[in-house]
Structure formats: C-alpha cells, structure tokens
PDB file of C-alpha atoms in Angstrom:
ATOM      1  CA  MET A   1      29.173 -31.819 -10.569  1.00 80.00           C
ATOM      2  CA  ALA A   2      26.654 -29.303  -9.211  1.00 87.00           C
ATOM      3  CA  ARG A   3      27.711 -26.796  -6.518  1.00 94.00           C
ATOM      4  CA  LEU A   4      25.630 -28.417  -3.774  1.00 96.00           C
ATOM      5  CA  ASP A   5      26.109 -32.115  -4.555  1.00 96.00           C
ATOM      6  CA  ASN A   6      26.334 -34.149  -1.344  1.00 95.00           C
ATOM      7  CA  LYS A   7      24.850 -31.287   0.711  1.00 98.00           C
ATOM      8  CA  VAL A   8      21.874 -31.872   2.996  1.00 98.00           C
ATOM      9  CA  ALA A   9      19.895 -28.745   3.831  1.00 98.00           C
ATOM     10  CA  ILE A  10      17.032 -27.642   6.030  1.00 98.00           C
ATOM     11  CA  ILE A  11      15.282 -24.519   4.775  1.00 98.00           C
ATOM     12  CA  THR A  12      12.726 -22.882   7.075  1.00 98.00           C
ATOM     13  CA  GLY A  13       9.873 -20.739   5.832  1.00 97.00           C
ATOM     14  CA  ALA A  14      10.037 -22.683   2.567  1.00 98.00           C
ATOM     15  CA  GLY A  15       6.326 -22.529   1.819  1.00 96.00           C
ATOM     16  CA  ARG A  16       6.562 -19.402  -0.318  1.00 95.00           C
ATOM     17  CA  GLY A  17       8.664 -16.420  -1.270  1.00 95.00           C
ATOM     18  CA  MET A  18      12.382 -16.487  -0.613  1.00 95.00           C
ATOM     19  CA  GLY A  19      12.247 -19.843   1.169  1.00 97.00           C
ATOM     20  CA  ALA A  20      10.645 -21.532  -1.829  1.00 97.00           C
ATOM     21  CA  SER A  21      13.182 -19.838  -4.128  1.00 97.00           C
ATOM     22  CA  HIS A  22      16.058 -21.054  -1.973  1.00 97.00           C
ATOM     23  CA  ALA A  23      14.654 -24.590  -2.050  1.00 98.00           C
ATOM     24  CA  ARG A  24      14.314 -24.603  -5.832  1.00 98.00           C
ATOM     25  CA  ARG A  25      17.874 -23.362  -6.255  1.00 97.00           C
ATOM     26  CA  PHE A  26      19.328 -25.835  -3.752  1.00 98.00           C
ATOM     27  CA  ILE A  27      17.631 -28.744  -5.554  1.00 98.00           C
ATOM     28  CA  LYS A  28      18.815 -27.427  -8.938  1.00 97.00           C
ATOM     29  CA  GLU A  29      22.373 -27.286  -7.544  1.00 97.00           C
ATOM     30  CA  GLY A  30      22.230 -30.909  -6.339  1.00 97.00           C
ATOM     31  CA  ALA A  31      21.320 -30.676  -2.631  1.00 98.00           C
ATOM     32  CA  LYS A  32      18.888 -32.845  -0.740  1.00 98.00           C
ATOM     33  CA  VAL A  33      16.476 -30.527   1.075  1.00 98.00           C
ATOM     34  CA  THR A  34      13.984 -30.665   3.921  1.00 98.00           C
ATOM     35  CA  LEU A  35      11.429 -27.892   3.525  1.00 98.00           C
ATOM     36  CA  THR A  36       9.825 -26.611   6.720  1.00 98.00           C
ATOM     37  CA  ASP A  37       6.967 -24.223   7.295  1.00 98.00           C
ATOM     38  CA  VAL A  38       3.754 -23.936   9.285  1.00 97.00           C
ATOM     39  CA  ASN A  39       1.836 -24.053   5.979  1.00 97.00           C
ATOM     40  CA  GLU A  40       1.642 -27.790   5.272  1.00 98.00           C
ATOM     41  CA  VAL A  41      -0.191 -27.451   1.960  1.00 98.00           C
ATOM     42  CA  ALA A  42       2.428 -25.108   0.508  1.00 97.00           C
ATOM     43  CA  ILE A  43       5.470 -27.181   1.504  1.00 97.00           C
ATOM     44  CA  ARG A  44       3.850 -30.476   0.500  1.00 98.00           C
ATOM     45  CA  GLU A  45       3.090 -29.082  -2.979  1.00 98.00           C
ATOM     46  CA  LEU A  46       6.612 -27.683  -3.306  1.00 98.00           C
ATOM     47  CA  ALA A  47       8.210 -30.951  -2.167  1.00 98.00           C
ATOM     48  CA  GLU A  48       6.138 -32.842  -4.759  1.00 98.00           C
ATOM     49  CA  GLU A  49       7.215 -30.347  -7.445  1.00 98.00           C
ATOM     50  CA  LEU A  50      10.892 -30.698  -6.524  1.00 98.00           C
ATOM     51  CA  GLY A  51      11.002 -34.501  -6.569  1.00 98.00           C
ATOM     52  CA  ASP A  52      12.885 -37.188  -4.663  1.00 98.00           C
ATOM     53  CA  ASN A  53      15.603 -34.896  -3.280  1.00 98.00           C
ATOM     54  CA  ALA A  54      13.018 -32.845  -1.392  1.00 98.00           C
ATOM     55  CA  ARG A  55      10.932 -33.719   1.623  1.00 98.00           C
ATOM     56  CA  TYR A  56       8.880 -31.612   3.987  1.00 98.00           C
ATOM     57  CA  THR A  57       7.945 -31.371   7.628  1.00 98.00           C
ATOM     58  CA  VAL A  58       5.548 -29.001   9.326  1.00 98.00           C
ATOM     59  CA  GLN A  59       7.560 -26.988  11.814  1.00 98.00           C
ATOM     60  CA  ASP A  60       6.968 -24.214  14.311  1.00 98.00           C
ATOM     61  CA  VAL A  61      10.457 -22.687  14.407  1.00 98.00           C
ATOM     62  CA  THR A  62       9.834 -21.304  17.898  1.00 98.00           C
ATOM     63  CA  LYS A  63       9.669 -24.812  19.402  1.00 98.00           C
ATOM     64  CA  ALA A  64      12.860 -26.728  20.233  1.00 98.00           C
ATOM     65  CA  GLU A  65      11.019 -30.060  19.887  1.00 98.00           C
ATOM     66  CA  ASP A  66      10.032 -29.202  16.307  1.00 98.00           C
ATOM     67  CA  TRP A  67      13.696 -28.460  15.570  1.00 98.00           C
ATOM     68  CA  ARG A  68      14.796 -31.810  17.023  1.00 98.00           C
ATOM     69  CA  ARG A  69      12.183 -33.601  14.925  1.00 98.00           C
ATOM     70  CA  ALA A  70      13.144 -31.736  11.728  1.00 98.00           C
ATOM     71  CA  VAL A  71      16.821 -32.626  12.180  1.00 98.00           C
ATOM     72  CA  GLU A  72      16.085 -36.272  13.044  1.00 98.00           C
ATOM     73  CA  GLU A  73      13.766 -36.698  10.037  1.00 98.00           C
ATOM     74  CA  THR A  74      16.317 -35.064   7.741  1.00 98.00           C
ATOM     75  CA  GLU A  75      19.129 -37.301   9.017  1.00 98.00           C
ATOM     76  CA  THR A  76      16.960 -40.398   8.560  1.00 98.00           C
ATOM     77  CA  ALA A  77      16.008 -39.437   4.990  1.00 98.00           C
ATOM     78  CA  PHE A  78      19.226 -37.871   3.686  1.00 98.00           C
ATOM     79  CA  GLY A  79      22.062 -38.098   6.240  1.00 98.00           C
ATOM     80  CA  ASP A  80      23.737 -35.489   8.418  1.00 98.00           C
ATOM     81  CA  VAL A  81      22.641 -31.884   7.924  1.00 98.00           C
ATOM     82  CA  THR A  82      25.346 -29.743   6.301  1.00 98.00           C
ATOM     83  CA  VAL A  83      23.365 -26.568   5.528  1.00 98.00           C
ATOM     84  CA  LEU A  84      20.763 -24.629   7.485  1.00 98.00           C
ATOM     85  CA  VAL A  85      18.913 -21.701   5.935  1.00 98.00           C
ATOM     86  CA  ASN A  86      17.069 -19.907   8.746  1.00 97.00           C
ATOM     87  CA  ASN A  87      14.618 -18.112   6.486  1.00 96.00           C
ATOM     88  CA  ALA A  88      11.362 -18.159   8.489  1.00 96.00           C
ATOM     89  CA  GLY A  89      10.262 -14.707   9.577  1.00 93.00           C
ATOM     90  CA  ILE A  90       7.301 -12.424   9.998  1.00 91.00           C
ATOM     91  CA  LEU A  91       6.781  -8.683   9.802  1.00 87.00           C
ATOM     92  CA  GLY A  92       4.468  -8.448  12.765  1.00 87.00           C
ATOM     93  CA  PRO A  93       1.943  -5.742  13.451  1.00 88.00           C
ATOM     94  CA  ILE A  94       2.610  -2.245  12.187  1.00 86.00           C
ATOM     95  CA  ALA A  95       2.045  -0.097  15.240  1.00 86.00           C
ATOM     96  CA  LYS A  96       3.581   2.632  17.321  1.00 88.00           C
ATOM     97  CA  THR A  97       5.595   1.158  20.157  1.00 88.00           C
ATOM     98  CA  ALA A  98       3.229   2.566  22.783  1.00 91.00           C
ATOM     99  CA  ASP A  99       0.282   0.899  21.029  1.00 91.00           C
ATOM    100  CA  LEU A 100       1.911  -2.474  20.396  1.00 91.00           C
ATOM    101  CA  ASP A 101       0.716  -5.454  22.394  1.00 93.00           C
ATOM    102  CA  GLU A 102       3.566  -7.173  24.253  1.00 94.00           C
ATOM    103  CA  ASP A 103       2.475 -10.641  23.080  1.00 95.00           C
ATOM    104  CA  ASP A 104       2.652  -9.490  19.438  1.00 93.00           C
ATOM    105  CA  TYR A 105       6.136  -8.086  20.034  1.00 92.00           C
ATOM    106  CA  LEU A 106       7.302 -11.308  21.697  1.00 95.00           C
ATOM    107  CA  LYS A 107       5.919 -13.375  18.810  1.00 94.00           C
ATOM    108  CA  VAL A 108       8.024 -11.367  16.334  1.00 92.00           C
ATOM    109  CA  CYS A 109      11.093 -11.841  18.560  1.00 93.00           C
ATOM    110  CA  ALA A 110      10.443 -15.577  18.899  1.00 95.00           C
ATOM    111  CA  ILE A 111      10.089 -16.181  15.157  1.00 95.00           C
ATOM    112  CA  ASN A 112      12.625 -13.709  13.774  1.00 93.00           C
ATOM    113  CA  GLN A 113      15.312 -13.982  16.409  1.00 93.00           C
ATOM    114  CA  HIS A 114      15.060 -16.788  18.963  1.00 96.00           C
ATOM    115  CA  SER A 115      14.187 -19.410  16.332  1.00 97.00           C
ATOM    116  CA  GLN A 116      17.550 -18.822  14.656  1.00 96.00           C
ATOM    117  CA  PHE A 117      19.308 -19.733  17.896  1.00 97.00           C
ATOM    118  CA  LEU A 118      17.131 -22.850  18.248  1.00 98.00           C
ATOM    119  CA  GLY A 119      17.928 -23.861  14.675  1.00 98.00           C
ATOM    120  CA  MET A 120      21.670 -23.426  15.054  1.00 98.00           C
ATOM    121  CA  LYS A 121      21.646 -25.323  18.345  1.00 98.00           C
ATOM    122  CA  ALA A 122      19.706 -28.191  16.751  1.00 98.00           C
ATOM    123  CA  VAL A 123      21.832 -28.611  13.604  1.00 98.00           C
ATOM    124  CA  ILE A 124      25.359 -28.043  14.921  1.00 98.00           C
ATOM    125  CA  PRO A 125      25.781 -31.608  16.296  1.00 98.00           C
ATOM    126  CA  SER A 126      24.733 -33.013  12.909  1.00 98.00           C
ATOM    127  CA  MET A 127      27.171 -30.695  11.117  1.00 97.00           C
ATOM    128  CA  GLN A 128      29.946 -31.704  13.505  1.00 97.00           C
ATOM    129  CA  ARG A 129      29.334 -35.385  12.663  1.00 97.00           C
ATOM    130  CA  ALA A 130      29.407 -34.487   8.955  1.00 97.00           C
ATOM    131  CA  GLY A 131      32.671 -32.578   9.425  1.00 96.00           C
ATOM    132  CA  THR A 132      31.272 -29.542   7.621  1.00 96.00           C
ATOM    133  CA  GLY A 133      28.433 -27.072   7.819  1.00 97.00           C
ATOM    134  CA  SER A 134      27.062 -23.751   6.693  1.00 97.00           C
ATOM    135  CA  ILE A 135      24.418 -21.701   8.475  1.00 97.00           C
ATOM    136  CA  VAL A 136      22.646 -18.855   6.711  1.00 96.00           C
ATOM    137  CA  ASN A 137      20.502 -16.597   8.898  1.00 95.00           C
ATOM    138  CA  ILE A 138      18.185 -14.437   6.812  1.00 93.00           C
ATOM    139  CA  LEU A 139      17.475 -10.997   8.264  1.00 83.00           C
ATOM    140  CA  SER A 140      14.973  -8.413   7.108  1.00 72.00           C
ATOM    141  CA  LEU A 141      16.203  -5.073   5.782  1.00 66.00           C
ATOM    142  CA  ALA A 142      13.716  -3.523   8.197  1.00 56.00           C
ATOM    143  CA  VAL A 143      16.222  -3.913  11.022  1.00 53.00           C
ATOM    144  CA  CYS A 144      19.177  -2.409   9.150  1.00 52.00           C
ATOM    145  CA  GLY A 145      20.337   1.113   9.811  1.00 45.00           C
ATOM    146  CA  PRO A 146      20.459   3.328  12.883  1.00 44.00           C
ATOM    147  CA  THR A 147      17.297   4.213  14.704  1.00 43.00           C
ATOM    148  CA  THR A 148      16.430   5.970  17.949  1.00 43.00           C
ATOM    149  CA  ASP A 149      13.249   4.036  18.680  1.00 45.00           C
ATOM    150  CA  SER A 150      11.863   0.502  18.554  1.00 46.00           C
ATOM    151  CA  ARG A 151      11.448   0.242  14.800  1.00 46.00           C
ATOM    152  CA  ALA A 152      13.660  -2.850  14.654  1.00 47.00           C
ATOM    153  CA  LEU A 153      11.924  -6.231  14.518  1.00 46.00           C
ATOM    154  CA  GLY A 154       9.149  -4.855  12.310  1.00 46.00           C
ATOM    155  CA  LEU A 155       7.911  -2.151  14.671  1.00 42.00           C
ATOM    156  CA  ARG A 156       7.061   1.101  12.942  1.00 42.00           C
ATOM    157  CA  GLY A 157       5.803   4.470  13.969  1.00 40.00           C
ATOM    158  CA  GLN A 158       4.132   5.391  10.686  1.00 36.00           C
ATOM    159  CA  GLN A 159       2.937   4.100   7.328  1.00 36.00           C
ATOM    160  CA  VAL A 160       5.958   3.064   5.252  1.00 36.00           C
ATOM    161  CA  ARG A 161       4.754   4.179   1.852  1.00 37.00           C
ATOM    162  CA  ASP A 162       2.529   6.871   0.531  1.00 35.00           C
ATOM    163  CA  PRO A 163      -0.668   5.203  -0.809  1.00 39.00           C
ATOM    164  CA  GLY A 164      -0.144   7.031  -4.108  1.00 43.00           C
ATOM    165  CA  ASP A 165       3.407   5.714  -4.542  1.00 42.00           C
ATOM    166  CA  ASP A 166       3.506   3.277  -7.484  1.00 46.00           C
ATOM    167  CA  GLU A 167       6.860   1.873  -6.342  1.00 45.00           C
ATOM    168  CA  GLY A 168       5.180   0.579  -3.189  1.00 43.00           C
ATOM    169  CA  ASP A 169       3.303  -2.030  -5.210  1.00 41.00           C
ATOM    170  CA  ARG A 170       6.470  -3.782  -6.407  1.00 41.00           C
ATOM    171  CA  PRO A 171       8.063  -6.586  -4.355  1.00 42.00           C
ATOM    172  CA  GLY A 172      10.728  -5.280  -2.005  1.00 47.00           C
ATOM    173  CA  ALA A 173       9.736  -1.642  -2.409  1.00 45.00           C
ATOM    174  CA  ARG A 174       8.201  -1.456   1.040  1.00 45.00           C
ATOM    175  CA  ALA A 175      11.353  -2.823   2.671  1.00 45.00           C
ATOM    176  CA  ARG A 176      13.573  -0.450   0.634  1.00 47.00           C
ATOM    177  CA  GLN A 177      11.453   2.548   1.625  1.00 48.00           C
ATOM    178  CA  HIS A 178      11.489   1.516   5.273  1.00 43.00           C
ATOM    179  CA  SER A 179      15.241   0.997   5.152  1.00 44.00           C
ATOM    180  CA  ARG A 180      15.658   4.529   3.743  1.00 49.00           C
ATOM    181  CA  GLU A 181      13.472   5.872   6.554  1.00 45.00           C
ATOM    182  CA  LEU A 182      15.590   4.163   9.180  1.00 44.00           C
ATOM    183  CA  ARG A 183      18.822   5.580   7.749  1.00 49.00           C
ATOM    184  CA  ALA A 184      17.512   9.123   7.280  1.00 48.00           C
ATOM    185  CA  PRO A 185      18.251  11.511  10.165  1.00 50.00           C
ATOM    186  CA  ARG A 186      15.209  12.789  11.962  1.00 49.00           C
ATOM    187  CA  PRO A 187      14.724  16.584  12.197  1.00 53.00           C
ATOM    188  CA  HIS A 188      14.748  16.429  16.014  1.00 52.00           C
ATOM    189  CA  GLN A 189      17.711  14.039  16.168  1.00 47.00           C
ATOM    190  CA  HIS A 190      21.156  15.367  17.045  1.00 47.00           C
ATOM    191  CA  ALA A 191      24.392  13.646  16.087  1.00 48.00           C
ATOM    192  CA  ASP A 192      25.098  12.630  19.652  1.00 49.00           C
ATOM    193  CA  ASP A 193      21.607  11.061  20.100  1.00 48.00           C
ATOM    194  CA  GLY A 194      22.758   7.831  18.413  1.00 46.00           C
TER     195      GLY A 194
END
C-alpha cells in the first residue's frame, strides 16, 4: 500500500516547479490529484502525463468562486478532498517600498496570503465529511527572518545577488541569499529596533 492511497488532493500552482513536483510525488504515492493553475497548457500536459488519477482545472486562487468550483469538480471526480497543498505563489515586483505600486503589492498579498485562507475555507467542509484532512501552506523563504522594513511578501530594497555570483544561477540560490540578507543585522540597526 502506498503512503497516499485513498487520499484526494488539490494542489495549486501545479503547472511547474514545486507544484508539479508535488503532483508527481502524490500520484506516485497513490493519491488522486486535481492540479490547478492559471496556466492551462501546463496543467493539462501534466495531467495527461500523470494518467487517470490526475485531473486539472484552471483556477485563479484569489477568487472564492474558482475555489468552490475546484472543490466541487474534485469531489465529483474523486470524492471528498482530504489534502490541500496551497502552493500557488508569486514573487512580485522587486522594488523599494516607496517605489512599489499599491496594486502590485495587493496582488502579491492576494495570491501569496489571502488565497491560502480561501483554499482552507473551501476544502474544510469536504475534509469534515471525509473525517480527515491535511492542509499544507507553502511559504517562500523570502518572508523568513526578522526585518525592519517591508521586505516580506517579495518586496526588496536592493538586488539580491551580485551579477558576478555564480551561485545565483542555481535554483534556490536567490532565495537563500535573500534569506541571509533578511537575517543579517543592518549596520544602522540597534538591538532594540526589532
């Protein structure tokens, strides 16, 4: 018996990257999976690759109606949802806070933060009917660590990597460097500044 036999999952942002990796692993472990993304071509191709235990639906995770539809379609195809992987997320513009457009900021908040609430709200009734459930909310390393300005949610005050830094070309290097920057004390920062 595989680890995820009899599990029914919705995985957001499944069109590429971590979301696609999660989907492949869930299928390999025996789950039935609904892949969601705004990129229909990518999730359709992945669903075809993964076979009968995968389906897809185009979803804007910032819209409650899209969440209702994704849950209803999943329940119709596979049964009650028992796993939600809230993976969809964006980096957003790289700009100093004073230069950042409010609409761009709100878009990052809507996709990276509010959508997770909408997803949990949409799947919890299905999980309650199933008598079990697991919710995994994926969070970027960019928001980890103390900071004294608005660098959380993908907002940055400077370039993350030196253009000559070879490490910056490897996957994850940019996030690791940014995480180090957020944890490093600033020269003008005092211990009691937070």
